[in-house]
Short mmCIF file of C-alpha atoms in Angstrom, two decimals:
data_model
loop_
_atom_site.label_atom_id
_atom_site.label_comp_id
_atom_site.label_asym_id
_atom_site.label_seq_id
_atom_site.Cartn_x
_atom_site.Cartn_y
_atom_site.Cartn_z
CA MET A 16 124.21 57.08 106.22
CA LEU A 17 121.18 58.42 104.33
CA LYS A 18 118.33 55.94 103.90
CA PRO A 19 116.32 57.09 100.87
CA ARG A 20 113.31 54.93 101.75
CA ALA A 21 113.08 56.32 105.28
CA LEU A 22 113.42 59.86 103.96
CA SER A 23 110.58 59.34 101.45
CA ASP A 24 108.42 57.86 104.23
CA VAL A 25 108.95 60.98 106.37
CA LEU A 26 108.16 63.28 103.43
CA SER A 27 104.97 61.32 102.68
CA GLN A 28 103.63 62.17 106.17
CA ALA A 29 103.04 65.74 104.99
CA ASN A 30 100.91 64.59 102.05
CA THR A 31 97.50 64.88 103.68
CA GLY A 32 94.67 67.41 103.62
CA GLY A 33 95.26 68.72 100.12
CA ILE A 34 99.08 68.57 100.02
CA GLY A 35 99.89 66.71 96.81
CA SER A 36 103.65 66.34 96.95
CA THR A 37 106.74 67.02 99.07
CA LEU A 38 110.15 67.55 97.55
CA LEU A 39 113.65 67.74 98.99
CA LEU A 40 116.12 69.57 96.76
CA ASN A 41 119.80 70.33 96.95
CA SER A 42 121.08 73.89 96.66
CA GLU A 43 121.35 73.60 92.86
CA GLY A 44 117.68 72.63 92.53
CA SER A 45 118.24 68.91 91.78
CA LEU A 46 115.74 66.51 93.29
CA LEU A 47 117.07 64.57 96.30
CA ALA A 48 113.87 62.91 97.54
CA PHE A 49 110.24 63.05 96.48
CA SER A 50 106.93 61.84 97.79
CA GLY A 51 103.59 62.56 96.25
CA PHE A 52 100.61 61.67 94.12
CA GLY A 53 100.10 62.30 90.44
CA ASP A 54 102.51 62.22 87.55
CA LYS A 55 103.56 65.86 87.49
CA ASP A 56 107.14 66.63 86.57
CA ALA A 57 108.58 67.16 90.04
CA SER A 58 112.12 67.90 88.89
CA ALA A 59 111.01 70.88 86.77
CA ALA A 60 108.89 72.29 89.61
CA GLY A 61 111.82 71.73 91.99
CA ALA A 62 114.26 73.59 89.75
CA ILE A 63 111.88 76.58 89.48
CA ALA A 64 111.25 76.55 93.26
CA SER A 65 115.00 76.60 93.88
CA ASN A 66 115.42 79.53 91.47
CA ILE A 67 112.63 81.47 93.21
CA TRP A 68 114.25 80.86 96.61
CA THR A 69 117.74 81.90 95.47
CA SER A 70 116.50 85.09 93.78
CA PHE A 71 114.46 86.28 96.78
CA GLN A 72 117.24 85.33 99.20
CA LYS A 73 119.78 87.43 97.29
CA SER A 74 117.46 90.40 96.81
CA GLY A 75 116.46 90.29 100.51
CA GLN A 76 120.10 90.30 101.59
CA LEU A 77 120.83 93.32 99.42
CA SER A 78 117.66 95.36 99.95
CA LEU A 79 116.08 94.37 103.26
CA ASP A 80 118.90 95.22 105.67
CA ASP A 81 120.70 91.89 105.21
CA SER A 82 117.58 89.89 106.14
CA LYS A 83 117.72 86.09 105.99
CA LEU A 84 114.94 84.35 104.06
CA ASP A 85 112.96 81.85 106.17
CA CYS A 86 109.96 80.81 104.08
CA VAL A 87 108.38 81.50 100.69
CA LEU A 88 104.69 80.94 99.92
CA VAL A 89 103.59 80.97 96.29
CA GLU A 90 99.97 81.07 95.13
CA CYS A 91 99.08 80.03 91.60
CA LYS A 92 95.67 79.63 89.97
CA LEU A 93 95.60 75.84 90.47
CA GLY A 94 97.67 75.41 93.62
CA LYS A 95 100.00 76.70 96.29
CA ILE A 96 103.66 76.02 97.05
CA ALA A 97 105.70 76.52 100.21
CA ILE A 98 109.51 76.55 100.22
CA THR A 99 111.91 76.61 103.18
CA LYS A 100 115.53 75.77 103.96
CA VAL A 101 116.51 72.64 105.95
CA ALA A 102 120.24 72.34 106.72
CA ASN A 103 121.80 73.10 103.33
CA LEU A 104 118.81 71.74 101.39
CA LEU A 105 115.42 73.08 100.29
CA LEU A 106 112.08 71.58 101.33
CA CYS A 107 109.12 72.23 99.03
CA LEU A 108 105.43 71.43 99.63
CA CYS A 109 102.97 71.55 96.71
CA SER A 110 99.24 71.69 97.48
CA SER A 111 95.90 72.26 95.84
CA GLU A 112 94.44 75.77 95.70
CA ASN A 113 91.99 75.19 98.57
CA VAL A 114 94.70 74.61 101.19
CA SER A 115 95.11 77.78 103.26
CA PHE A 116 98.44 79.57 103.61
CA GLY A 117 98.37 79.12 107.41
CA MET A 118 98.13 75.33 107.21
CA LEU A 119 100.79 75.19 104.49
CA LYS A 120 103.23 77.29 106.54
CA THR A 121 102.57 75.31 109.72
CA LYS A 122 103.18 72.00 107.93
CA ILE A 123 106.40 73.11 106.27
CA THR A 124 107.69 74.56 109.57
CA ALA A 125 106.92 71.28 111.41
CA MET A 126 108.55 69.24 108.66
CA SER A 127 111.70 71.39 108.55
CA THR A 128 112.07 71.30 112.36
CA TYR A 129 111.81 67.49 112.28
CA LEU A 130 114.34 67.10 109.45
CA GLU A 131 116.80 69.82 110.54
CA GLU A 132 118.94 67.73 112.90
CA PRO A 133 119.38 64.53 110.82
CA LEU A 134 119.99 66.46 107.60
CA SER A 135 122.49 68.77 109.33
CA GLN A 136 124.45 65.67 110.43
CA ILE A 137 124.56 64.44 106.83
CA ALA A 138 125.54 67.89 105.57
CA SER A 139 128.44 68.15 108.03
CA SER A 140 129.76 64.61 107.42
CA MET B 30 95.07 113.32 91.93
CA THR B 31 98.34 111.72 93.03
CA GLU B 32 98.05 113.31 96.47
CA ASP B 33 94.51 111.93 96.87
CA LEU B 34 95.76 108.49 95.88
CA LYS B 35 98.68 108.70 98.30
CA SER B 36 96.45 109.75 101.18
CA TYR B 37 94.09 106.84 100.37
CA LEU B 38 97.04 104.39 100.36
CA ASN B 39 98.33 105.88 103.63
CA LYS B 40 94.89 105.42 105.16
CA GLN B 41 94.80 101.77 104.04
CA MET B 42 98.36 101.23 105.29
CA ALA B 43 97.37 102.48 108.74
CA THR B 44 94.67 99.81 109.01
CA VAL B 45 97.30 97.06 109.39
CA ASP B 46 99.74 97.16 112.30
CA ASN B 47 103.43 97.03 111.35
CA LEU B 48 102.77 97.46 107.63
CA HIS B 49 105.56 99.80 106.50
CA ALA B 50 105.10 100.34 102.77
CA ILE B 51 102.77 99.88 99.81
CA ALA B 52 104.05 100.20 96.26
CA ILE B 53 102.33 99.83 92.89
CA THR B 54 104.70 99.17 90.00
CA ASP B 55 104.56 98.05 86.40
CA ARG B 56 105.76 94.52 85.53
CA ASP B 57 109.38 95.75 85.26
CA GLY B 58 109.27 97.04 88.83
CA VAL B 59 109.14 100.74 87.84
CA VAL B 60 107.34 102.52 90.68
CA ILE B 61 104.03 104.16 89.70
CA ILE B 62 103.03 105.16 93.21
CA LYS B 63 104.37 104.31 96.66
CA VAL B 64 103.75 105.22 100.28
CA ALA B 65 106.05 104.29 103.14
CA ASN B 66 106.80 105.11 106.75
CA GLN B 67 110.24 105.53 108.34
CA MET B 68 110.51 101.84 109.23
CA ALA B 69 110.59 100.72 105.58
CA PRO B 70 114.13 100.25 104.21
CA ASP B 71 114.80 102.71 101.34
CA THR B 72 116.40 99.99 99.24
CA ALA B 73 113.22 97.87 99.39
CA LEU B 74 111.32 100.49 97.41
CA ARG B 75 113.79 100.66 94.54
CA GLN B 76 113.41 98.99 91.17
CA ALA B 77 116.30 96.57 91.84
CA PHE B 78 114.27 94.88 94.59
CA LEU B 79 110.75 95.30 93.22
CA SER B 80 111.63 93.99 89.75
CA VAL B 81 112.58 90.56 91.19
CA PHE B 82 108.90 89.76 91.76
CA GLY B 83 108.10 90.65 88.12
CA ILE B 84 110.58 88.02 86.94
CA MET B 85 109.68 85.43 89.59
CA THR B 86 105.93 85.65 88.96
CA GLU B 87 106.62 84.70 85.32
CA GLN B 88 108.83 81.80 86.47
CA ALA B 89 106.25 80.59 89.00
CA SER B 90 103.60 80.53 86.27
CA LYS B 91 105.62 77.73 84.62
CA MET B 92 105.39 75.31 87.57
CA GLY B 93 102.37 73.54 86.07
CA MET B 94 99.90 75.12 88.49
CA GLY B 95 98.51 77.88 86.30
CA ASN B 96 99.29 81.58 86.45
CA ASN B 97 100.97 82.92 89.55
CA SER B 98 98.98 85.45 91.57
CA LYS B 99 100.88 86.00 94.84
CA ILE B 100 104.27 85.43 96.43
CA ILE B 101 104.76 85.92 100.18
CA ASN B 102 108.30 85.99 101.58
CA PHE B 103 109.10 85.71 105.28
CA TYR B 104 112.52 87.10 106.16
CA ASP B 105 113.93 87.15 109.72
CA ARG B 106 112.88 90.80 110.23
CA PHE B 107 110.44 91.58 107.41
CA GLN B 108 107.75 89.98 105.29
CA THR B 109 106.87 90.95 101.75
CA VAL B 110 103.48 90.25 100.17
CA GLN B 111 103.59 90.72 96.40
CA ILE B 112 100.53 90.41 94.19
CA ASN B 113 100.33 90.07 90.42
CA ALA B 114 97.45 92.38 89.38
CA HIS B 115 98.14 92.27 85.63
CA PRO B 116 99.42 94.63 84.16
CA LEU B 117 100.47 96.00 87.55
CA LEU B 118 102.31 94.56 90.53
CA LEU B 119 101.30 95.35 94.09
CA HIS B 120 103.95 95.17 96.84
CA PHE B 121 103.51 95.29 100.62
CA ILE B 122 106.48 95.45 102.99
CA ALA B 123 105.76 94.73 106.64
CA ASP B 124 107.31 93.52 109.87
CA ARG B 125 107.70 89.77 110.17
CA ASP B 126 104.99 89.61 112.84
CA ALA B 127 102.43 91.68 110.90
CA ASN B 128 99.11 89.97 110.13
CA THR B 129 99.53 88.42 106.67
CA GLY B 130 95.79 87.77 106.29
CA LEU B 131 94.97 91.46 106.82
CA ILE B 132 97.62 92.46 104.27
CA LEU B 133 96.14 90.02 101.74
CA GLU B 134 92.68 91.54 102.38
CA LEU B 135 94.04 94.98 101.37
CA GLU B 136 94.12 93.70 97.77
CA HIS B 137 90.32 93.97 97.71
CA ALA B 138 90.38 97.47 99.23
CA LEU B 139 92.82 98.57 96.52
CA ALA B 140 90.97 96.88 93.64
CA ASP B 141 89.38 100.13 92.37
CA VAL B 142 92.69 102.02 92.56
CA LEU B 143 94.44 99.25 90.64
CA GLN B 144 91.71 99.23 88.00
CA ASP B 145 92.02 103.00 87.46
CA ILE B 146 95.82 102.89 87.18
CA SER B 147 95.60 99.86 84.85
CA LYS B 148 93.35 101.85 82.53
CA VAL B 149 95.85 104.73 82.39
CA VAL B 150 98.80 102.38 81.82
CA THR B 151 96.94 100.57 79.01
CA MET B 152 95.88 103.90 77.45
CA ILE B 153 99.47 105.25 77.49
CA ALA B 154 100.71 102.02 75.88
CA GLN B 155 98.09 102.36 73.12
CA VAL B 156 98.99 106.02 72.46
CA ARG B 157 102.68 105.09 72.24
CA ARG B 158 101.93 102.21 69.85
CA GLN B 159 99.86 104.54 67.66
CA ALA B 160 102.57 107.23 67.67
CA ASP B 161 105.15 104.58 66.77
CA ALA B 162 102.99 103.25 63.93
CA ASP B 163 102.60 106.82 62.56
CA LEU B 164 106.36 107.47 62.74
CA PHE B 165 107.41 104.12 61.27
CA PRO B 166 104.65 102.96 58.88
CA GLY B 167 104.93 99.38 57.62
CA ASP B 168 107.20 98.43 60.51
CA ASN B 169 106.97 94.85 61.78
CA THR B 170 105.99 93.96 65.35
CA ILE B 171 109.40 92.68 66.47
CA ASN B 172 111.17 95.90 65.48
CA HIS B 173 108.41 97.85 67.19
CA CYS B 174 108.91 95.90 70.41
CA ILE B 175 112.69 96.37 70.34
CA ARG B 176 112.40 100.08 69.62
CA SER B 177 109.68 100.74 72.21
CA ARG B 178 111.85 99.04 74.84
CA PHE B 179 114.84 101.27 74.15
CA ILE B 180 113.31 104.57 73.08
CA TYR B 181 110.61 105.03 75.70
#
């Protein structure tokens, strides 16, 4: 059984040191869980993040010798975003522009490793 | 000129271990100049792959975080570092374990090259616009855009 409150609490643990929000999305880009500050439209950002992931995954499969996509880092003028896959879902971290790519990638890898097993159980049930 | 540019890009490529290719394209992914070694997959230097970044950088600019400047993808065997240097796109294809920070630093080393190519691209666009205006006087902008997309 999925406990939404517990899931949000886990996601909120990543929101330190410049990370503003953490999103969990399903494969269609709909928001499953969210934790973060501010009143930004998380569902719109989530839908775009999902589209970016799907496009690069498909193009990588076709053009990079059938490579599997592990992580995407996006830098914009006012912030950075990291996207990775957890079970059959997408995890997305949004941060301010002064967070370095290394820290962002380490945090999203740690978070996905932690969530992989419980979310895989839910996905298979 | 092109050979000089290619040898400069090759020299820069050699400064980063396991960097396999550098490509400079326009925003539609049409290759302007590229250098690659044997480890780079051929398909990764075609428009079908390179044009994806052109579309995705526009999408990423709508996430409410300002204009997109870079997208880094980590695949299980490769990594791609793609930089939006308007009006050009800069693509790096490397091994997964290549140093991403060093690849990102190459943007500064290639700044002058990008500026020179940008000037040429902008100049060609202006010449084409002028030629179009001479051929079709009194034409409106929308028709011009449609025609320039299909004729040139």
